[in-house]
Amino acid sequence: PTPSTRTACPWPRNPLSTRKYGEEWGVPRADYRGLFEFRVLEGAQAGLSWDTVLQKRENYRAAFDGFNPQRIARYDRRKQQSLLRNPGIIRNRLKIASAVKNAKAFLNLQKEFGSFDTYIWQFVEGTPRVNAWRTGHRVPARTPESDAMSKDLKKRGFNFVGSTICYAFMQAVGMVNDHSVECFRHDQVGPRARRPQPTTRGPLTGPRPAPPARPAAARPCAHSRPQQPRTRPATRPTHA
């Protein structure tokens, strides 16, 4: 389709989701607070609709100290009990406890790798996967990359990080471009997209060990239709 005939993907159905779709979804990001925010929100969404989470997003930012992992990691039982009484967020005991547990694991991982983005972007080798789905084709709910991410995060102490949740996270933070090719956003967030340089890596730094194991090659997903997407890797710019 030509630019003048392109439309948006069909899933945004209200002002909040339309705004997220037009400004954030699929845009590569590396800021540690933004990445942690989506890590928390994707876990909170488990079993619910994304619209439910979006409606409570500002309340989450207020309740969880702007998604500051250093502060959240220090939440004690009393603080968690107060969050359970907050009607502005999803009052699920396991999900609130998960945010605290994951903040601690996040800080440990950040210390080990120097930054969370250094760790997480290794699952796509630092370059977003740009797919070529057609409108009407079902996008897979998980991939070998999200399987590997899920397995490694669990090993490092995270929870609410199943492969489906990890793939939704990858879509949200631009590690994969799943806009349909008919969508005007497909080319806006690809094919020149790459892992951005973070504005800040947070207060913790440390040595950068070898990357976690990744799948050798992508395999067809059981949730996808027989016809597989055409994937073209984004072009990395040449550095001086």
JSON list of C-alpha atoms in Angstrom, two decimals:
[
{"chain": "A", "resi": 1, "resn": "PRO", "atom": "CA", "xyz": [0.00, 0.00, 0.00]},
{"chain": "A", "resi": 2, "resn": "THR", "atom": "CA", "xyz": [1.05, 3.58, -0.62]},
{"chain": "A", "resi": 3, "resn": "PRO", "atom": "CA", "xyz": [1.45, 6.00, 2.31]},
{"chain": "A", "resi": 4, "resn": "SER", "atom": "CA", "xyz": [-1.81, 7.74, 1.38]},
{"chain": "A", "resi": 5, "resn": "THR", "atom": "CA", "xyz": [-3.79, 4.49, 1.58]},
{"chain": "A", "resi": 6, "resn": "ARG", "atom": "CA", "xyz": [-2.28, 3.16, 4.79]},
{"chain": "A", "resi": 7, "resn": "THR", "atom": "CA", "xyz": [-4.37, 2.92, 7.92]},
{"chain": "A", "resi": 8, "resn": "ALA", "atom": "CA", "xyz": [-3.75, 2.03, 11.56]},
{"chain": "A", "resi": 9, "resn": "CYS", "atom": "CA", "xyz": [-3.75, -1.46, 13.03]},
{"chain": "A", "resi": 10, "resn": "PRO", "atom": "CA", "xyz": [-7.27, -2.36, 14.20]},
{"chain": "A", "resi": 11, "resn": "TRP", "atom": "CA", "xyz": [-6.66, -2.95, 17.92]},
{"chain": "A", "resi": 12, "resn": "PRO", "atom": "CA", "xyz": [-6.65, 0.64, 19.32]},
{"chain": "A", "resi": 13, "resn": "ARG", "atom": "CA", "xyz": [-10.32, 1.31, 20.10]},
{"chain": "A", "resi": 14, "resn": "ASN", "atom": "CA", "xyz": [-10.31, 4.23, 22.53]},
{"chain": "A", "resi": 15, "resn": "PRO", "atom": "CA", "xyz": [-8.33, 7.45, 23.07]},
{"chain": "A", "resi": 16, "resn": "LEU", "atom": "CA", "xyz": [-5.89, 5.91, 25.56]},
{"chain": "A", "resi": 17, "resn": "SER", "atom": "CA", "xyz": [-4.94, 2.92, 23.42]},
{"chain": "A", "resi": 18, "resn": "THR", "atom": "CA", "xyz": [-4.87, 5.09, 20.29]},
{"chain": "A", "resi": 19, "resn": "ARG", "atom": "CA", "xyz": [-2.42, 7.47, 21.96]},
{"chain": "A", "resi": 20, "resn": "LYS", "atom": "CA", "xyz": [-0.20, 4.62, 23.18]},
{"chain": "A", "resi": 21, "resn": "TYR", "atom": "CA", "xyz": [-0.33, 3.07, 19.71]},
{"chain": "A", "resi": 22, "resn": "GLY", "atom": "CA", "xyz": [0.58, 6.30, 17.94]},
{"chain": "A", "resi": 23, "resn": "GLU", "atom": "CA", "xyz": [3.32, 7.43, 20.32]},
{"chain": "A", "resi": 24, "resn": "GLU", "atom": "CA", "xyz": [4.84, 4.41, 22.08]},
{"chain": "A", "resi": 25, "resn": "TRP", "atom": "CA", "xyz": [3.95, 0.93, 20.91]},
{"chain": "A", "resi": 26, "resn": "GLY", "atom": "CA", "xyz": [6.79, -0.58, 18.93]},
{"chain": "A", "resi": 27, "resn": "VAL", "atom": "CA", "xyz": [9.15, 2.37, 19.41]},
{"chain": "A", "resi": 28, "resn": "PRO", "atom": "CA", "xyz": [12.60, 1.12, 20.53]},
{"chain": "A", "resi": 29, "resn": "ARG", "atom": "CA", "xyz": [13.50, 2.32, 23.99]},
{"chain": "A", "resi": 30, "resn": "ALA", "atom": "CA", "xyz": [16.38, 1.86, 26.38]},
{"chain": "A", "resi": 31, "resn": "ASP", "atom": "CA", "xyz": [15.67, 4.10, 29.38]},
{"chain": "A", "resi": 32, "resn": "TYR", "atom": "CA", "xyz": [15.75, 1.93, 32.45]},
{"chain": "A", "resi": 33, "resn": "ARG", "atom": "CA", "xyz": [12.67, 3.39, 34.14]},
{"chain": "A", "resi": 34, "resn": "GLY", "atom": "CA", "xyz": [10.60, 3.07, 30.97]},
{"chain": "A", "resi": 35, "resn": "LEU", "atom": "CA", "xyz": [11.69, -0.54, 30.53]},
{"chain": "A", "resi": 36, "resn": "PHE", "atom": "CA", "xyz": [10.90, -1.32, 34.16]},
{"chain": "A", "resi": 37, "resn": "GLU", "atom": "CA", "xyz": [7.52, 0.38, 33.84]},
{"chain": "A", "resi": 38, "resn": "PHE", "atom": "CA", "xyz": [6.54, -1.90, 30.97]},
{"chain": "A", "resi": 39, "resn": "ARG", "atom": "CA", "xyz": [7.95, -4.87, 32.87]},
{"chain": "A", "resi": 40, "resn": "VAL", "atom": "CA", "xyz": [5.57, -4.09, 35.76]},
{"chain": "A", "resi": 41, "resn": "LEU", "atom": "CA", "xyz": [2.57, -3.20, 33.59]},
{"chain": "A", "resi": 42, "resn": "GLU", "atom": "CA", "xyz": [2.84, -6.28, 31.40]},
{"chain": "A", "resi": 43, "resn": "GLY", "atom": "CA", "xyz": [2.88, -8.43, 34.54]},
{"chain": "A", "resi": 44, "resn": "ALA", "atom": "CA", "xyz": [-0.11, -6.54, 35.93]},
{"chain": "A", "resi": 45, "resn": "GLN", "atom": "CA", "xyz": [-1.99, -7.17, 32.70]},
{"chain": "A", "resi": 46, "resn": "ALA", "atom": "CA", "xyz": [-1.81, -10.97, 33.07]},
{"chain": "A", "resi": 47, "resn": "GLY", "atom": "CA", "xyz": [-5.35, -12.32, 32.71]},
{"chain": "A", "resi": 48, "resn": "LEU", "atom": "CA", "xyz": [-6.77, -8.86, 31.97]},
{"chain": "A", "resi": 49, "resn": "SER", "atom": "CA", "xyz": [-7.19, -6.58, 28.97]},
{"chain": "A", "resi": 50, "resn": "TRP", "atom": "CA", "xyz": [-4.54, -4.03, 28.10]},
{"chain": "A", "resi": 51, "resn": "ASP", "atom": "CA", "xyz": [-7.19, -1.29, 28.21]},
{"chain": "A", "resi": 52, "resn": "THR", "atom": "CA", "xyz": [-7.73, -2.06, 31.90]},
{"chain": "A", "resi": 53, "resn": "VAL", "atom": "CA", "xyz": [-4.05, -1.45, 32.60]},
{"chain": "A", "resi": 54, "resn": "LEU", "atom": "CA", "xyz": [-3.87, 1.70, 30.47]},
{"chain": "A", "resi": 55, "resn": "GLN", "atom": "CA", "xyz": [-6.78, 3.22, 32.39]},
{"chain": "A", "resi": 56, "resn": "LYS", "atom": "CA", "xyz": [-4.82, 2.74, 35.61]},
{"chain": "A", "resi": 57, "resn": "ARG", "atom": "CA", "xyz": [-1.40, 3.67, 34.28]},
{"chain": "A", "resi": 58, "resn": "GLU", "atom": "CA", "xyz": [-1.17, 7.13, 35.84]},
{"chain": "A", "resi": 59, "resn": "ASN", "atom": "CA", "xyz": [-2.38, 5.70, 39.13]},
{"chain": "A", "resi": 60, "resn": "TYR", "atom": "CA", "xyz": [0.39, 3.10, 38.93]},
{"chain": "A", "resi": 61, "resn": "ARG", "atom": "CA", "xyz": [2.98, 5.80, 38.34]},
{"chain": "A", "resi": 62, "resn": "ALA", "atom": "CA", "xyz": [1.80, 7.65, 41.45]},
{"chain": "A", "resi": 63, "resn": "ALA", "atom": "CA", "xyz": [1.47, 4.53, 43.60]},
{"chain": "A", "resi": 64, "resn": "PHE", "atom": "CA", "xyz": [4.79, 2.99, 42.54]},
{"chain": "A", "resi": 65, "resn": "ASP", "atom": "CA", "xyz": [7.03, 6.07, 42.88]},
{"chain": "A", "resi": 66, "resn": "GLY", "atom": "CA", "xyz": [7.28, 6.72, 39.15]},
{"chain": "A", "resi": 67, "resn": "PHE", "atom": "CA", "xyz": [8.43, 3.12, 38.62]},
{"chain": "A", "resi": 68, "resn": "ASN", "atom": "CA", "xyz": [11.69, 3.79, 40.42]},
{"chain": "A", "resi": 69, "resn": "PRO", "atom": "CA", "xyz": [13.08, 0.27, 40.97]},
{"chain": "A", "resi": 70, "resn": "GLN", "atom": "CA", "xyz": [15.39, 1.44, 43.78]},
{"chain": "A", "resi": 71, "resn": "ARG", "atom": "CA", "xyz": [12.41, 2.60, 45.81]},
{"chain": "A", "resi": 72, "resn": "ILE", "atom": "CA", "xyz": [10.10, -0.27, 44.89]},
{"chain": "A", "resi": 73, "resn": "ALA", "atom": "CA", "xyz": [12.72, -2.82, 45.92]},
{"chain": "A", "resi": 74, "resn": "ARG", "atom": "CA", "xyz": [12.49, -1.40, 49.46]},
{"chain": "A", "resi": 75, "resn": "TYR", "atom": "CA", "xyz": [8.71, -1.76, 49.79]},
{"chain": "A", "resi": 76, "resn": "ASP", "atom": "CA", "xyz": [8.00, -3.62, 53.01]},
{"chain": "A", "resi": 77, "resn": "ARG", "atom": "CA", "xyz": [4.92, -5.57, 54.02]},
{"chain": "A", "resi": 78, "resn": "ARG", "atom": "CA", "xyz": [3.20, -2.45, 55.34]},
{"chain": "A", "resi": 79, "resn": "LYS", "atom": "CA", "xyz": [3.69, -0.62, 52.05]},
{"chain": "A", "resi": 80, "resn": "GLN", "atom": "CA", "xyz": [2.41, -3.59, 50.07]},
{"chain": "A", "resi": 81, "resn": "GLN", "atom": "CA", "xyz": [-0.67, -3.75, 52.30]},
{"chain": "A", "resi": 82, "resn": "SER", "atom": "CA", "xyz": [-1.35, -0.07, 51.59]},
{"chain": "A", "resi": 83, "resn": "LEU", "atom": "CA", "xyz": [-1.13, -0.76, 47.85]},
{"chain": "A", "resi": 84, "resn": "LEU", "atom": "CA", "xyz": [-3.74, -3.50, 48.26]},
{"chain": "A", "resi": 85, "resn": "ARG", "atom": "CA", "xyz": [-6.11, -0.81, 49.54]},
{"chain": "A", "resi": 86, "resn": "ASN", "atom": "CA", "xyz": [-5.43, 1.51, 46.58]},
{"chain": "A", "resi": 87, "resn": "PRO", "atom": "CA", "xyz": [-8.47, 1.45, 44.25]},
{"chain": "A", "resi": 88, "resn": "GLY", "atom": "CA", "xyz": [-6.49, 3.12, 41.47]},
{"chain": "A", "resi": 89, "resn": "ILE", "atom": "CA", "xyz": [-4.40, 0.04, 40.71]},
{"chain": "A", "resi": 90, "resn": "ILE", "atom": "CA", "xyz": [-5.04, -3.67, 40.19]},
{"chain": "A", "resi": 91, "resn": "ARG", "atom": "CA", "xyz": [-5.32, -4.90, 43.77]},
{"chain": "A", "resi": 92, "resn": "ASN", "atom": "CA", "xyz": [-3.85, -8.34, 43.34]},
{"chain": "A", "resi": 93, "resn": "ARG", "atom": "CA", "xyz": [-1.56, -9.47, 46.15]},
{"chain": "A", "resi": 94, "resn": "LEU", "atom": "CA", "xyz": [0.61, -11.65, 43.91]},
{"chain": "A", "resi": 95, "resn": "LYS", "atom": "CA", "xyz": [1.07, -8.94, 41.28]},
{"chain": "A", "resi": 96, "resn": "ILE", "atom": "CA", "xyz": [2.01, -6.31, 43.86]},
{"chain": "A", "resi": 97, "resn": "ALA", "atom": "CA", "xyz": [4.49, -8.67, 45.50]},
{"chain": "A", "resi": 98, "resn": "SER", "atom": "CA", "xyz": [5.82, -9.50, 42.04]},
{"chain": "A", "resi": 99, "resn": "ALA", "atom": "CA", "xyz": [6.57, -5.82, 41.35]},
{"chain": "A", "resi": 100, "resn": "VAL", "atom": "CA", "xyz": [8.72, -5.71, 44.49]},
{"chain": "A", "resi": 101, "resn": "LYS", "atom": "CA", "xyz": [10.44, -9.02, 43.77]},
{"chain": "A", "resi": 102, "resn": "ASN", "atom": "CA", "xyz": [11.11, -8.00, 40.18]},
{"chain": "A", "resi": 103, "resn": "ALA", "atom": "CA", "xyz": [12.52, -4.63, 41.26]},
{"chain": "A", "resi": 104, "resn": "LYS", "atom": "CA", "xyz": [15.11, -6.45, 43.37]},
{"chain": "A", "resi": 105, "resn": "ALA", "atom": "CA", "xyz": [15.94, -8.82, 40.50]},
{"chain": "A", "resi": 106, "resn": "PHE", "atom": "CA", "xyz": [16.07, -5.83, 38.11]},
{"chain": "A", "resi": 107, "resn": "LEU", "atom": "CA", "xyz": [18.67, -4.09, 40.28]},
{"chain": "A", "resi": 108, "resn": "ASN", "atom": "CA", "xyz": [20.76, -7.23, 40.58]},
{"chain": "A", "resi": 109, "resn": "LEU", "atom": "CA", "xyz": [20.67, -7.68, 36.82]},
{"chain": "A", "resi": 110, "resn": "GLN", "atom": "CA", "xyz": [21.48, -4.02, 36.21]},
{"chain": "A", "resi": 111, "resn": "LYS", "atom": "CA", "xyz": [24.48, -4.32, 38.50]},
{"chain": "A", "resi": 112, "resn": "GLU", "atom": "CA", "xyz": [25.68, -7.44, 36.70]},
{"chain": "A", "resi": 113, "resn": "PHE", "atom": "CA", "xyz": [25.32, -6.10, 33.16]},
{"chain": "A", "resi": 114, "resn": "GLY", "atom": "CA", "xyz": [25.80, -2.38, 33.72]},
{"chain": "A", "resi": 115, "resn": "SER", "atom": "CA", "xyz": [22.29, -1.57, 32.52]},
{"chain": "A", "resi": 116, "resn": "PHE", "atom": "CA", "xyz": [19.02, -3.38, 31.94]},
{"chain": "A", "resi": 117, "resn": "ASP", "atom": "CA", "xyz": [18.87, -2.40, 28.28]},
{"chain": "A", "resi": 118, "resn": "THR", "atom": "CA", "xyz": [22.28, -3.99, 27.67]},
{"chain": "A", "resi": 119, "resn": "TYR", "atom": "CA", "xyz": [20.88, -7.25, 28.99]},
{"chain": "A", "resi": 120, "resn": "ILE", "atom": "CA", "xyz": [17.41, -7.24, 27.46]},
{"chain": "A", "resi": 121, "resn": "TRP", "atom": "CA", "xyz": [18.37, -6.14, 23.93]},
{"chain": "A", "resi": 122, "resn": "GLN", "atom": "CA", "xyz": [20.77, -9.05, 23.60]},
{"chain": "A", "resi": 123, "resn": "PHE", "atom": "CA", "xyz": [17.80, -11.32, 22.94]},
{"chain": "A", "resi": 124, "resn": "VAL", "atom": "CA", "xyz": [17.43, -9.64, 19.53]},
{"chain": "A", "resi": 125, "resn": "GLU", "atom": "CA", "xyz": [21.15, -8.91, 19.11]},
{"chain": "A", "resi": 126, "resn": "GLY", "atom": "CA", "xyz": [20.60, -5.18, 19.60]},
{"chain": "A", "resi": 127, "resn": "THR", "atom": "CA", "xyz": [18.41, -4.79, 16.51]},
{"chain": "A", "resi": 128, "resn": "PRO", "atom": "CA", "xyz": [14.59, -4.84, 16.39]},
{"chain": "A", "resi": 129, "resn": "ARG", "atom": "CA", "xyz": [12.94, -7.69, 14.51]},
{"chain": "A", "resi": 130, "resn": "VAL", "atom": "CA", "xyz": [10.88, -6.09, 11.73]},
{"chain": "A", "resi": 131, "resn": "ASN", "atom": "CA", "xyz": [8.07, -8.40, 10.66]},
{"chain": "A", "resi": 132, "resn": "ALA", "atom": "CA", "xyz": [5.83, -8.09, 7.63]},
{"chain": "A", "resi": 133, "resn": "TRP", "atom": "CA", "xyz": [2.42, -9.21, 8.80]},
{"chain": "A", "resi": 134, "resn": "ARG", "atom": "CA", "xyz": [-0.64, -8.55, 6.67]},
{"chain": "A", "resi": 135, "resn": "THR", "atom": "CA", "xyz": [-3.86, -7.30, 8.25]},
{"chain": "A", "resi": 136, "resn": "GLY", "atom": "CA", "xyz": [-5.92, -10.34, 9.22]},
{"chain": "A", "resi": 137, "resn": "HIS", "atom": "CA", "xyz": [-2.93, -12.60, 9.86]},
{"chain": "A", "resi": 138, "resn": "ARG", "atom": "CA", "xyz": [-2.61, -13.68, 13.44]},
{"chain": "A", "resi": 139, "resn": "VAL", "atom": "CA", "xyz": [0.56, -12.48, 15.12]},
{"chain": "A", "resi": 140, "resn": "PRO", "atom": "CA", "xyz": [2.22, -15.18, 17.25]},
{"chain": "A", "resi": 141, "resn": "ALA", "atom": "CA", "xyz": [1.82, -14.90, 20.99]},
{"chain": "A", "resi": 142, "resn": "ARG", "atom": "CA", "xyz": [5.38, -16.09, 21.62]},
{"chain": "A", "resi": 143, "resn": "THR", "atom": "CA", "xyz": [8.60, -16.72, 19.74]},
{"chain": "A", "resi": 144, "resn": "PRO", "atom": "CA", "xyz": [11.88, -18.55, 20.41]},
{"chain": "A", "resi": 145, "resn": "GLU", "atom": "CA", "xyz": [13.35, -15.20, 21.52]},
{"chain": "A", "resi": 146, "resn": "SER", "atom": "CA", "xyz": [10.58, -14.62, 24.06]},
{"chain": "A", "resi": 147, "resn": "ASP", "atom": "CA", "xyz": [10.93, -18.22, 25.24]},
{"chain": "A", "resi": 148, "resn": "ALA", "atom": "CA", "xyz": [14.65, -17.63, 25.87]},
{"chain": "A", "resi": 149, "resn": "MET", "atom": "CA", "xyz": [13.96, -14.32, 27.62]},
{"chain": "A", "resi": 150, "resn": "SER", "atom": "CA", "xyz": [11.32, -15.89, 29.85]},
{"chain": "A", "resi": 151, "resn": "LYS", "atom": "CA", "xyz": [13.58, -18.76, 30.82]},
{"chain": "A", "resi": 152, "resn": "ASP", "atom": "CA", "xyz": [16.50, -16.50, 31.67]},
{"chain": "A", "resi": 153, "resn": "LEU", "atom": "CA", "xyz": [14.44, -13.95, 33.61]},
{"chain": "A", "resi": 154, "resn": "LYS", "atom": "CA", "xyz": [12.91, -16.71, 35.73]},
{"chain": "A", "resi": 155, "resn": "LYS", "atom": "CA", "xyz": [16.39, -18.05, 36.44]},
{"chain": "A", "resi": 156, "resn": "ARG", "atom": "CA", "xyz": [17.37, -14.57, 37.63]},
{"chain": "A", "resi": 157, "resn": "GLY", "atom": "CA", "xyz": [14.48, -14.31, 40.09]},
{"chain": "A", "resi": 158, "resn": "PHE", "atom": "CA", "xyz": [11.73, -12.56, 38.09]},
{"chain": "A", "resi": 159, "resn": "ASN", "atom": "CA", "xyz": [8.14, -13.77, 38.06]},
{"chain": "A", "resi": 160, "resn": "PHE", "atom": "CA", "xyz": [5.09, -12.98, 35.94]},
{"chain": "A", "resi": 161, "resn": "VAL", "atom": "CA", "xyz": [7.47, -13.32, 33.00]},
{"chain": "A", "resi": 162, "resn": "GLY", "atom": "CA", "xyz": [5.98, -16.14, 30.95]},
{"chain": "A", "resi": 163, "resn": "SER", "atom": "CA", "xyz": [6.86, -16.24, 27.27]},
{"chain": "A", "resi": 164, "resn": "THR", "atom": "CA", "xyz": [3.57, -14.60, 26.20]},
{"chain": "A", "resi": 165, "resn": "ILE", "atom": "CA", "xyz": [4.12, -11.73, 28.65]},
{"chain": "A", "resi": 166, "resn": "CYS", "atom": "CA", "xyz": [7.72, -11.38, 27.46]},
{"chain": "A", "resi": 167, "resn": "TYR", "atom": "CA", "xyz": [6.61, -11.18, 23.83]},
{"chain": "A", "resi": 168, "resn": "ALA", "atom": "CA", "xyz": [4.06, -8.47, 24.68]},
{"chain": "A", "resi": 169, "resn": "PHE", "atom": "CA", "xyz": [6.90, -6.60, 26.42]},
{"chain": "A", "resi": 170, "resn": "MET", "atom": "CA", "xyz": [9.11, -6.99, 23.33]},
{"chain": "A", "resi": 171, "resn": "GLN", "atom": "CA", "xyz": [6.34, -5.53, 21.16]},
{"chain": "A", "resi": 172, "resn": "ALA", "atom": "CA", "xyz": [5.74, -2.62, 23.53]},
{"chain": "A", "resi": 173, "resn": "VAL", "atom": "CA", "xyz": [9.39, -1.54, 23.82]},
{"chain": "A", "resi": 174, "resn": "GLY", "atom": "CA", "xyz": [10.23, -1.91, 20.14]},
{"chain": "A", "resi": 175, "resn": "MET", "atom": "CA", "xyz": [12.30, -5.08, 20.24]},
{"chain": "A", "resi": 176, "resn": "VAL", "atom": "CA", "xyz": [9.93, -6.39, 17.58]},
{"chain": "A", "resi": 177, "resn": "ASN", "atom": "CA", "xyz": [7.86, -4.44, 15.05]},
{"chain": "A", "resi": 178, "resn": "ASP", "atom": "CA", "xyz": [4.51, -6.20, 14.68]},
{"chain": "A", "resi": 179, "resn": "HIS", "atom": "CA", "xyz": [2.61, -3.37, 13.00]},
{"chain": "A", "resi": 180, "resn": "SER", "atom": "CA", "xyz": [0.96, -4.73, 9.87]},
{"chain": "A", "resi": 181, "resn": "VAL", "atom": "CA", "xyz": [2.57, -3.67, 6.61]},
{"chain": "A", "resi": 182, "resn": "GLU", "atom": "CA", "xyz": [-0.61, -1.79, 5.74]},
{"chain": "A", "resi": 183, "resn": "CYS", "atom": "CA", "xyz": [-0.23, 0.32, 8.88]},
{"chain": "A", "resi": 184, "resn": "PHE", "atom": "CA", "xyz": [1.32, 3.78, 8.64]},
{"chain": "A", "resi": 185, "resn": "ARG", "atom": "CA", "xyz": [3.33, 3.08, 11.81]},
{"chain": "A", "resi": 186, "resn": "HIS", "atom": "CA", "xyz": [5.12, 0.06, 10.32]},
{"chain": "A", "resi": 187, "resn": "ASP", "atom": "CA", "xyz": [7.71, 2.15, 8.50]},
{"chain": "A", "resi": 188, "resn": "GLN", "atom": "CA", "xyz": [7.77, 4.91, 11.12]},
{"chain": "A", "resi": 189, "resn": "VAL", "atom": "CA", "xyz": [9.17, 2.56, 13.77]},
{"chain": "A", "resi": 190, "resn": "GLY", "atom": "CA", "xyz": [11.18, 0.38, 11.31]},
{"chain": "A", "resi": 191, "resn": "PRO", "atom": "CA", "xyz": [13.17, -0.38, 9.11]},
{"chain": "A", "resi": 192, "resn": "ARG", "atom": "CA", "xyz": [15.81, 2.11, 10.30]},
{"chain": "A", "resi": 193, "resn": "ALA", "atom": "CA", "xyz": [15.02, 1.36, 13.93]},
{"chain": "A", "resi": 194, "resn": "ARG", "atom": "CA", "xyz": [17.74, 0.16, 16.24]},
{"chain": "A", "resi": 195, "resn": "ARG", "atom": "CA", "xyz": [18.36, -0.05, 19.95]},
{"chain": "A", "resi": 196, "resn": "PRO", "atom": "CA", "xyz": [18.53, 3.57, 21.13]},
{"chain": "A", "resi": 197, "resn": "GLN", "atom": "CA", "xyz": [21.20, 4.91, 23.42]},
{"chain": "A", "resi": 198, "resn": "PRO", "atom": "CA", "xyz": [19.70, 5.32, 26.90]},
{"chain": "A", "resi": 199, "resn": "THR", "atom": "CA", "xyz": [19.46, 8.79, 28.41]},
{"chain": "A", "resi": 200, "resn": "THR", "atom": "CA", "xyz": [20.55, 7.24, 31.70]},
{"chain": "A", "resi": 201, "resn": "ARG", "atom": "CA", "xyz": [21.59, 3.81, 32.82]},
{"chain": "A", "resi": 202, "resn": "GLY", "atom": "CA", "xyz": [20.59, 4.34, 36.42]},
{"chain": "A", "resi": 203, "resn": "PRO", "atom": "CA", "xyz": [22.84, 4.55, 39.43]},
{"chain": "A", "resi": 204, "resn": "LEU", "atom": "CA", "xyz": [24.24, 1.05, 39.21]},
{"chain": "A", "resi": 205, "resn": "THR", "atom": "CA", "xyz": [27.09, 0.00, 37.01]},
{"chain": "A", "resi": 206, "resn": "GLY", "atom": "CA", "xyz": [29.19, -3.11, 36.77]},
{"chain": "A", "resi": 207, "resn": "PRO", "atom": "CA", "xyz": [30.99, -5.52, 34.46]},
{"chain": "A", "resi": 208, "resn": "ARG", "atom": "CA", "xyz": [29.22, -6.72, 31.35]},
{"chain": "A", "resi": 209, "resn": "PRO", "atom": "CA", "xyz": [29.36, -10.50, 31.15]},
{"chain": "A", "resi": 210, "resn": "ALA", "atom": "CA", "xyz": [28.67, -12.68, 28.17]},
{"chain": "A", "resi": 211, "resn": "PRO", "atom": "CA", "xyz": [25.07, -12.46, 26.89]},
{"chain": "A", "resi": 212, "resn": "PRO", "atom": "CA", "xyz": [22.50, -15.08, 27.93]},
{"chain": "A", "resi": 213, "resn": "ALA", "atom": "CA", "xyz": [21.86, -17.97, 25.60]},
{"chain": "A", "resi": 214, "resn": "ARG", "atom": "CA", "xyz": [19.63, -17.17, 22.62]},
{"chain": "A", "resi": 215, "resn": "PRO", "atom": "CA", "xyz": [17.95, -19.49, 20.14]},
{"chain": "A", "resi": 216, "resn": "ALA", "atom": "CA", "xyz": [20.13, -20.24, 17.13]},
{"chain": "A", "resi": 217, "resn": "ALA", "atom": "CA", "xyz": [17.37, -19.53, 14.65]},
{"chain": "A", "resi": 218, "resn": "ALA", "atom": "CA", "xyz": [13.72, -18.61, 14.71]},
{"chain": "A", "resi": 219, "resn": "ARG", "atom": "CA", "xyz": [11.23, -21.46, 14.36]},
{"chain": "A", "resi": 220, "resn": "PRO", "atom": "CA", "xyz": [7.59, -21.33, 13.27]},
{"chain": "A", "resi": 221, "resn": "CYS", "atom": "CA", "xyz": [5.34, -20.50, 16.21]},
{"chain": "A", "resi": 222, "resn": "ALA", "atom": "CA", "xyz": [2.54, -22.88, 17.08]},
{"chain": "A", "resi": 223, "resn": "HIS", "atom": "CA", "xyz": [0.14, -19.97, 17.45]},
{"chain": "A", "resi": 224, "resn": "SER", "atom": "CA", "xyz": [0.78, -18.56, 13.99]},
{"chain": "A", "resi": 225, "resn": "ARG", "atom": "CA", "xyz": [-0.83, -19.53, 10.73]},
{"chain": "A", "resi": 226, "resn": "PRO", "atom": "CA", "xyz": [1.07, -21.70, 8.23]},
{"chain": "A", "resi": 227, "resn": "GLN", "atom": "CA", "xyz": [2.13, -18.69, 6.20]},
{"chain": "A", "resi": 228, "resn": "GLN", "atom": "CA", "xyz": [5.17, -17.21, 7.94]},
{"chain": "A", "resi": 229, "resn": "PRO", "atom": "CA", "xyz": [6.04, -13.50, 7.99]},
{"chain": "A", "resi": 230, "resn": "ARG", "atom": "CA", "xyz": [8.81, -12.08, 5.92]},
{"chain": "A", "resi": 231, "resn": "THR", "atom": "CA", "xyz": [11.34, -10.60, 8.32]},
{"chain": "A", "resi": 232, "resn": "ARG", "atom": "CA", "xyz": [13.86, -8.07, 7.24]},
{"chain": "A", "resi": 233, "resn": "PRO", "atom": "CA", "xyz": [16.49, -6.99, 9.75]},
{"chain": "A", "resi": 234, "resn": "ALA", "atom": "CA", "xyz": [16.74, -3.31, 10.47]},
{"chain": "A", "resi": 235, "resn": "THR", "atom": "CA", "xyz": [19.80, -1.58, 9.05]},
{"chain": "A", "resi": 236, "resn": "ARG", "atom": "CA", "xyz": [22.38, -0.48, 11.57]},
{"chain": "A", "resi": 237, "resn": "PRO", "atom": "CA", "xyz": [23.93, 2.93, 10.90]},
{"chain": "A", "resi": 238, "resn": "THR", "atom": "CA", "xyz": [27.68, 3.08, 10.36]},
{"chain": "A", "resi": 239, "resn": "HIS", "atom": "CA", "xyz": [29.53, 4.51, 13.31]},
{"chain": "A", "resi": 240, "resn": "ALA", "atom": "CA", "xyz": [32.61, 6.63, 12.87]}
]
